[in-house]
Tab-separated table of C-alpha atoms in Angstrom:
chain	number	residue	atom	x	y	z
A	1	MET	CA	-4.802	55.112	182.196
A	2	ILE	CA	-6.200	51.561	182.344
A	3	ARG	CA	-7.982	52.021	179.013
A	4	LEU	CA	-4.831	53.398	177.412
A	5	THR	CA	-2.761	50.535	178.778
A	6	GLY	CA	-5.238	48.041	177.346
A	7	VAL	CA	-4.984	49.703	173.934
A	8	GLU	CA	-1.177	49.617	174.089
A	9	LEU	CA	-1.221	45.946	175.080
A	10	ARG	CA	-3.347	45.104	172.049
A	11	ARG	CA	-0.982	47.067	169.817
A	12	LEU	CA	2.000	45.286	171.383
A	13	VAL	CA	0.540	41.834	170.746
A	14	ALA	CA	-0.379	42.795	167.174
A	15	ARG	CA	3.227	43.607	166.220
A	16	ARG	CA	4.824	40.864	164.127
A	17	LEU	CA	8.300	41.584	165.506
A	18	VAL	CA	7.043	41.029	169.045
A	19	MET	CA	5.607	37.641	168.120
A	20	LEU	CA	8.858	36.689	166.398
A	21	GLY	CA	10.744	37.652	169.563
A	22	VAL	CA	8.481	35.491	171.729
A	23	VAL	CA	8.879	32.525	169.365
A	24	ALA	CA	12.665	33.019	169.434
A	25	VAL	CA	12.706	32.976	173.251
A	26	LEU	CA	10.686	29.764	173.366
A	27	GLY	CA	12.901	28.268	170.658
A	28	VAL	CA	16.071	29.003	172.613
A	29	THR	CA	14.462	27.493	175.716
A	30	VAL	CA	13.726	24.294	173.793
A	31	LEU	CA	17.370	24.244	172.671
A	32	MET	CA	18.442	24.580	176.315
A	33	LEU	CA	16.305	21.553	177.165
A	34	ALA	CA	17.766	19.631	174.232
A	35	ALA	CA	21.288	20.454	175.446
A	36	THR	CA	20.336	19.285	178.944
A	37	TRP	CA	19.080	15.987	177.536
A	38	TRP	CA	22.239	15.543	175.458
A	39	ASN	CA	24.569	16.270	178.371
A	40	SER	CA	22.589	14.024	180.740
A	41	ARG	CA	22.826	10.913	178.578
A	42	PRO	CA	24.649	8.008	180.294
A	43	LEU	CA	27.760	6.477	178.786
A	44	SER	CA	27.355	3.739	176.220
A	45	ALA	CA	28.129	0.127	177.147
A	46	ALA	CA	31.492	0.324	175.367
A	47	GLU	CA	32.401	3.562	177.156
A	48	GLN	CA	31.400	2.098	180.524
A	49	GLN	CA	33.591	-0.939	179.875
A	50	ASN	CA	36.523	1.319	179.002
A	51	VAL	CA	36.027	3.284	182.225
A	52	LYS	CA	35.950	0.036	184.222
A	53	VAL	CA	39.251	-1.102	182.675
A	54	GLN	CA	40.909	2.238	183.481
A	55	PHE	CA	39.573	2.115	187.046
A	56	GLU	CA	40.906	-1.399	187.600
A	57	GLN	CA	44.345	-0.347	186.374
A	58	ALA	CA	44.366	2.698	188.657
A	59	HIS	CA	43.139	0.682	191.626
A	60	ALA	CA	45.796	-1.990	191.087
A	61	ASP	CA	48.465	0.714	190.971
A	62	TRP	CA	47.138	2.226	194.211
A	63	VAL	CA	47.172	-1.133	196.000
A	64	LYS	CA	50.726	-1.767	194.898
A	65	ASN	CA	52.305	1.672	195.273
A	66	HIS	CA	50.298	4.013	197.507
A	67	ASP	CA	52.583	3.457	200.521
A	68	LYS	CA	55.593	4.193	198.339
A	69	TYR	CA	54.010	7.347	196.910
A	70	ASP	CA	53.121	8.525	200.414
A	71	LYS	CA	56.689	8.123	201.706
A	72	GLU	CA	58.195	9.856	198.671
A	73	CYS	CA	55.780	12.777	198.995
A	74	ARG	CA	56.468	13.279	202.698
A	75	ALA	CA	60.220	13.080	202.103
A	76	SER	CA	60.093	15.812	199.462
A	77	TYR	CA	57.544	18.023	201.249
A	78	ALA	CA	60.163	20.243	202.891
A	79	ASP	CA	61.702	21.065	199.496
A	80	THR	CA	58.370	22.108	197.968
A	81	PRO	CA	58.289	25.926	197.557
A	82	ASP	CA	55.727	28.019	199.419
A	83	PRO	CA	52.841	28.601	199.319
A	84	LYS	CA	51.889	24.940	199.669
A	85	PRO	CA	49.078	22.935	201.273
A	86	SER	CA	49.505	21.030	204.510
A	87	ILE	CA	51.405	17.768	204.327
A	88	GLU	CA	48.213	15.770	204.946
A	89	GLU	CA	46.438	17.456	202.033
A	90	MET	CA	49.412	17.093	199.720
A	91	CYS	CA	50.377	13.529	200.568
A	92	THR	CA	47.036	11.773	200.955
A	93	TYR	CA	46.358	9.152	198.282
A	94	THR	CA	42.732	8.084	198.532
A	95	GLU	CA	41.730	4.665	197.306
A	96	PRO	CA	40.046	4.960	193.877
A	97	ARG	CA	36.309	4.196	193.803
A	98	LEU	CA	34.431	3.084	190.708
A	99	GLU	CA	31.630	5.606	191.287
A	100	ASP	CA	34.166	8.435	190.989
A	101	TRP	CA	35.151	7.351	187.485
A	102	GLY	CA	33.383	8.031	184.230
A	103	LYS	CA	30.721	10.599	183.502
A	104	PRO	CA	29.064	12.040	186.618
A	105	GLN	CA	25.280	11.991	186.767
A	106	THR	CA	23.393	15.228	186.230
A	107	VAL	CA	22.004	16.555	189.523
A	108	PHE	CA	18.862	18.687	189.244
A	109	THR	CA	19.630	20.836	192.281
A	110	ASP	CA	23.081	21.677	190.893
A	111	LEU	CA	21.973	22.285	187.314
A	112	MET	CA	18.765	24.275	187.678
A	113	PRO	CA	20.131	27.506	189.222
A	114	SER	CA	22.589	27.965	186.353
A	115	LEU	CA	19.848	27.306	183.786
A	116	LEU	CA	17.607	29.889	185.442
A	117	GLN	CA	20.462	32.378	185.430
A	118	GLY	CA	21.008	31.818	181.719
A	119	SER	CA	17.293	32.142	181.051
A	120	SER	CA	17.208	35.421	182.988
A	121	TYR	CA	19.742	36.910	180.552
A	122	LEU	CA	17.727	35.615	177.607
A	123	LEU	CA	14.450	37.037	178.899
A	124	ALA	CA	15.913	40.395	179.888
A	125	PHE	CA	17.594	40.847	176.505
A	126	ALA	CA	14.487	39.781	174.585
A	127	ALA	CA	12.303	42.084	176.691
A	128	PHE	CA	14.685	44.983	176.080
A	129	LEU	CA	14.560	44.401	172.309
A	130	ILE	CA	10.767	44.109	172.309
A	131	GLY	CA	10.341	47.280	174.369
A	132	ALA	CA	12.827	49.209	172.244
A	133	SER	CA	11.222	48.107	168.975
A	134	PHE	CA	7.688	48.802	170.213
A	135	ILE	CA	8.338	52.399	171.263
A	136	GLY	CA	11.241	53.198	168.943
A	137	ALA	CA	9.143	52.393	165.863
A	138	GLU	CA	6.646	55.105	166.796
A	139	PHE	CA	9.358	57.751	166.881
A	140	SER	CA	11.035	56.510	163.706
A	141	SER	CA	7.757	56.582	161.777
A	142	GLY	CA	6.408	59.743	163.396
A	143	SER	CA	3.193	58.014	164.491
A	144	ILE	CA	3.709	59.181	168.063
A	145	GLY	CA	2.659	62.670	166.951
A	146	ASN	CA	-0.609	61.331	165.572
A	147	TRP	CA	-1.227	59.399	168.774
A	148	LEU	CA	-0.790	62.555	170.841
A	149	THR	CA	-3.515	64.300	168.856
A	150	PHE	CA	-5.979	61.740	170.259
A	151	GLU	CA	-4.491	61.718	173.766
A	152	PRO	CA	-2.563	64.957	174.407
A	153	ARG	CA	-1.743	64.143	178.048
A	154	ARG	CA	1.804	62.991	177.511
A	155	MET	CA	2.445	61.427	180.898
A	156	ARG	CA	-0.561	59.161	180.483
A	157	VAL	CA	0.712	58.095	177.072
A	158	TYR	CA	4.237	57.580	178.418
A	159	GLY	CA	3.080	55.596	181.427
A	160	SER	CA	0.663	53.423	179.466
A	161	LYS	CA	3.353	52.433	176.960
A	162	LEU	CA	5.866	51.431	179.633
A	163	VAL	CA	3.273	49.563	181.692
A	164	ALA	CA	2.058	47.731	178.577
A	165	VAL	CA	5.561	46.529	177.700
A	166	ALA	CA	6.305	45.489	181.291
A	167	VAL	CA	2.985	43.682	181.763
A	168	GLY	CA	3.189	42.126	178.304
A	169	MET	CA	6.496	40.460	179.151
A	170	VAL	CA	5.158	38.813	182.326
A	171	PRO	CA	3.257	35.918	180.677
A	172	VAL	CA	6.142	35.353	178.260
A	173	ALA	CA	8.586	35.039	181.152
A	174	VAL	CA	6.234	32.860	183.218
A	175	VAL	CA	5.627	30.399	180.364
A	176	THR	CA	9.333	30.279	179.467
A	177	LEU	CA	10.462	29.589	183.023
A	178	ALA	CA	7.694	27.043	183.642
A	179	LEU	CA	8.729	25.199	180.472
A	180	LEU	CA	12.376	25.262	181.538
A	181	LEU	CA	11.696	24.078	185.098
A	182	ALA	CA	9.270	21.307	184.182
A	183	GLY	CA	11.251	20.146	181.160
A	184	THR	CA	14.547	20.007	183.020
A	185	TYR	CA	13.033	18.113	185.934
A	186	LEU	CA	11.474	15.514	183.622
A	187	ILE	CA	14.746	15.029	181.730
A	188	VAL	CA	16.913	14.744	184.837
A	189	SER	CA	14.419	12.446	186.582
A	190	GLN	CA	14.950	9.961	183.743
A	191	MET	CA	18.692	10.360	183.212
A	192	GLY	CA	20.128	11.920	186.348
A	193	VAL	CA	19.471	12.562	190.027
A	194	THR	CA	16.499	14.475	191.447
A	195	THR	CA	16.796	13.289	195.045
A	196	GLY	CA	17.270	16.192	197.405
A	197	THR	CA	14.787	18.375	195.533
A	198	THR	CA	12.954	19.319	198.707
A	199	GLY	CA	10.196	21.852	199.209
A	200	LYS	CA	12.811	24.388	200.237
A	201	VAL	CA	14.716	23.836	196.990
A	202	TRP	CA	11.541	24.317	194.955
A	203	GLY	CA	10.793	27.437	196.961
A	204	ASN	CA	14.217	28.880	196.153
A	205	LEU	CA	13.810	28.039	192.461
A	206	LEU	CA	10.378	29.676	192.352
A	207	GLU	CA	11.741	32.778	194.094
A	208	THR	CA	14.530	32.980	191.513
A	209	SER	CA	11.945	32.613	188.758
A	210	GLY	CA	9.821	35.363	190.290
A	211	ARG	CA	12.746	37.771	190.400
A	212	THR	CA	13.503	36.900	186.771
A	213	VAL	CA	9.912	37.731	185.779
A	214	VAL	CA	10.175	41.120	187.490
A	215	LEU	CA	13.496	41.772	185.788
A	216	ALA	CA	12.062	40.903	182.370
A	217	GLY	CA	9.239	43.395	182.849
A	218	VAL	CA	11.607	46.156	183.943
A	219	ALA	CA	14.005	45.387	181.071
A	220	GLY	CA	11.150	45.754	178.597
A	221	ALA	CA	10.203	49.130	180.035
A	222	LEU	CA	13.822	50.329	180.021
A	223	GLY	CA	14.208	49.247	176.404
A	224	GLY	CA	11.278	51.505	175.592
A	225	VAL	CA	12.759	54.386	177.592
A	226	LEU	CA	16.117	54.153	175.841
A	227	ALA	CA	14.459	54.015	172.414
A	228	LEU	CA	12.408	57.070	173.377
A	229	LEU	CA	15.496	58.992	174.473
A	230	LEU	CA	17.427	58.091	171.310
A	231	ARG	CA	14.344	58.162	169.021
A	232	HIS	CA	15.350	54.949	167.263
A	233	THR	CA	15.322	51.214	168.002
A	234	ALA	CA	18.734	50.559	166.450
A	235	ALA	CA	20.318	53.325	168.520
A	236	ALA	CA	18.988	51.792	171.744
A	237	ILE	CA	20.319	48.369	170.774
A	238	GLY	CA	23.667	49.900	169.800
A	239	VAL	CA	24.029	51.608	173.172
A	240	ILE	CA	23.332	48.443	175.156
A	241	MET	CA	25.677	46.358	172.994
A	242	GLY	CA	28.390	49.005	173.278
A	243	TYR	CA	28.007	49.010	177.061
A	244	ALA	CA	28.288	45.217	177.167
A	245	VAL	CA	31.488	45.185	175.104
A	246	LEU	CA	33.296	48.316	176.284
A	247	VAL	CA	32.227	48.675	179.908
A	248	GLU	CA	31.444	45.127	181.031
A	249	GLY	CA	33.879	43.323	178.745
A	250	ILE	CA	36.936	45.591	178.679
A	251	PHE	CA	36.692	47.962	181.639
A	252	GLY	CA	35.281	45.283	183.957
A	253	SER	CA	38.076	42.831	183.170
A	254	VAL	CA	40.837	45.438	183.524
A	255	LEU	CA	39.569	46.961	186.772
A	256	ALA	CA	38.145	44.024	188.703
A	257	SER	CA	37.533	46.100	191.843
A	258	ALA	CA	34.904	48.107	189.928
A	259	GLN	CA	32.738	45.036	189.292
A	260	PRO	CA	30.245	45.788	192.113
A	261	TRP	CA	29.293	48.985	190.265
A	262	LEU	CA	28.667	47.362	186.900
A	263	ALA	CA	25.245	46.161	185.794
A	264	ARG	CA	25.996	42.492	185.115
A	265	LEU	CA	27.139	41.578	188.614
A	266	ASN	CA	24.201	43.410	190.188
A	267	PHE	CA	21.937	41.617	187.728
A	268	ASP	CA	23.287	38.296	189.040
A	269	ALA	CA	22.988	39.445	192.656
A	270	TRP	CA	19.294	40.198	192.110
A	271	VAL	CA	18.469	36.979	190.249
A	272	LEU	CA	20.515	34.608	192.441
A	273	HIS	CA	19.840	36.438	195.739
A	274	GLY	CA	23.508	37.329	196.116
A	275	THR	CA	26.537	36.385	194.072
A	276	THR	CA	30.323	36.207	194.238
A	277	TYR	CA	33.179	37.584	192.187
A	278	TYR	CA	36.963	37.455	192.306
A	279	VAL	CA	39.679	40.082	192.547
A	280	GLN	CA	43.429	39.634	192.352
A	281	LYS	CA	45.360	40.292	195.567
A	282	CYS	CA	49.093	40.615	194.963
A	283	LYS	CA	51.965	40.940	197.424
A	284	THR	CA	55.735	40.657	197.683
A	285	MET	CA	56.917	37.581	199.568
A	286	GLY	CA	59.780	37.457	202.050
A	287	ASP	CA	62.148	36.034	199.443
A	288	GLY	CA	61.425	38.950	197.099
A	289	SER	CA	59.095	37.054	194.777
A	290	TYR	CA	55.828	38.668	193.706
A	291	THR	CA	52.723	36.474	193.822
A	292	CYS	CA	49.030	37.015	193.170
A	293	GLU	CA	46.024	35.044	194.304
A	294	SER	CA	42.309	35.250	193.561
A	295	VAL	CA	40.212	36.416	196.495
A	296	GLU	CA	36.489	35.687	196.512
A	297	LYS	CA	34.196	38.620	197.285
A	298	THR	CA	30.451	38.658	197.903
A	299	LEU	CA	27.882	41.038	196.433
A	300	SER	CA	24.651	41.018	198.421
A	301	PHE	CA	21.106	40.771	197.128
A	302	GLU	CA	20.311	44.115	198.734
A	303	HIS	CA	23.137	45.823	196.843
A	304	GLY	CA	21.857	44.425	193.555
A	305	ALA	CA	18.263	45.398	194.320
A	306	TRP	CA	19.154	48.995	195.225
A	307	TYR	CA	21.506	49.354	192.265
A	308	LEU	CA	18.999	48.110	189.696
A	309	GLY	CA	16.052	49.836	191.348
A	310	ILE	CA	17.686	53.259	191.505
A	311	GLY	CA	19.013	52.915	187.965
A	312	ALA	CA	15.564	52.002	186.625
A	313	VAL	CA	13.852	54.871	188.451
A	314	VAL	CA	16.412	57.409	187.203
A	315	LEU	CA	16.091	56.268	183.585
A	316	ILE	CA	12.286	56.208	183.687
A	317	ALA	CA	12.199	59.683	185.276
A	318	LEU	CA	14.628	61.000	182.657
A	319	GLY	CA	12.479	59.514	179.907
A	320	ALA	CA	9.376	61.166	181.367
A	321	LEU	CA	11.116	64.548	181.541
A	322	VAL	CA	12.355	64.347	177.955
A	323	PHE	CA	9.068	63.066	176.538
A	324	ASN	CA	7.108	65.752	178.340
A	325	ARG	CA	9.253	68.545	176.873
A	326	ARG	CA	10.449	67.221	173.510
A	327	ASP	CA	8.971	68.167	170.164
A	328	VAL	CA	7.888	64.821	168.683
A	329	THR	CA	7.107	66.096	165.190
């Protein structure tokens, strides 16, 4: 099994499409860093002067009129229709501060989790495509039959191919995430705020990166399984794209309560160690009006882990059953 896996790894690395996929992933990561640099740039001197002028005008208006605005707001509070905030929330006029005006500084601890989440989607999708192309090509060309003449034990062949794809994606994911973490920190340290990046924060970021690496490996293996089941790379890609559009895009938006049982939200729950989503809660008010509000719900890390784990095991087992029984000629 180890020898077979080594052979499959060498074949994986030798494929031109795999190398193109790796280069594309690194290229997109560089673009993410470039976007971070662009968005972190401070305002120009002219823009800062314009912000200062606007602040001074707003501050002068507050000094002159905030007592008047407060009295008018409190006088009209009773006539404001429900639901409404408390009178203190609604009628508090805070003195403008210059630091609250203009472009806010980029904060590393706020930015990095969202970048890692985006990179997790990139890596999982790239791994799926690489796995599907690696195994799907053998069925499309018929070379899998020739391979089985040298190694007729199908489960060893099946296992070695999936392990090779999963293991092959690990260094790609590690390098990509290391580049993203280090590059973002260097950019923000020059143009934004990195204070507060404690050891605990780094630990959380590294844990998120580790879960992303695992997910990339599993996605690569599942891409191979789906290509094996459908016997073609394009068919596997078509199925996953159709699921994203029809199930996640249309069904998920129409029936929000079903979101915990869709792949994307569980994907986020695994990567981010828990996530949130929103559902609409509607009711009829006492005056007969019908109102809706968004209610935040939580999806736990454990739910995401069990969902993705069981789904992966079922698909891999189904692939093993089909490959063991199917005529590959």
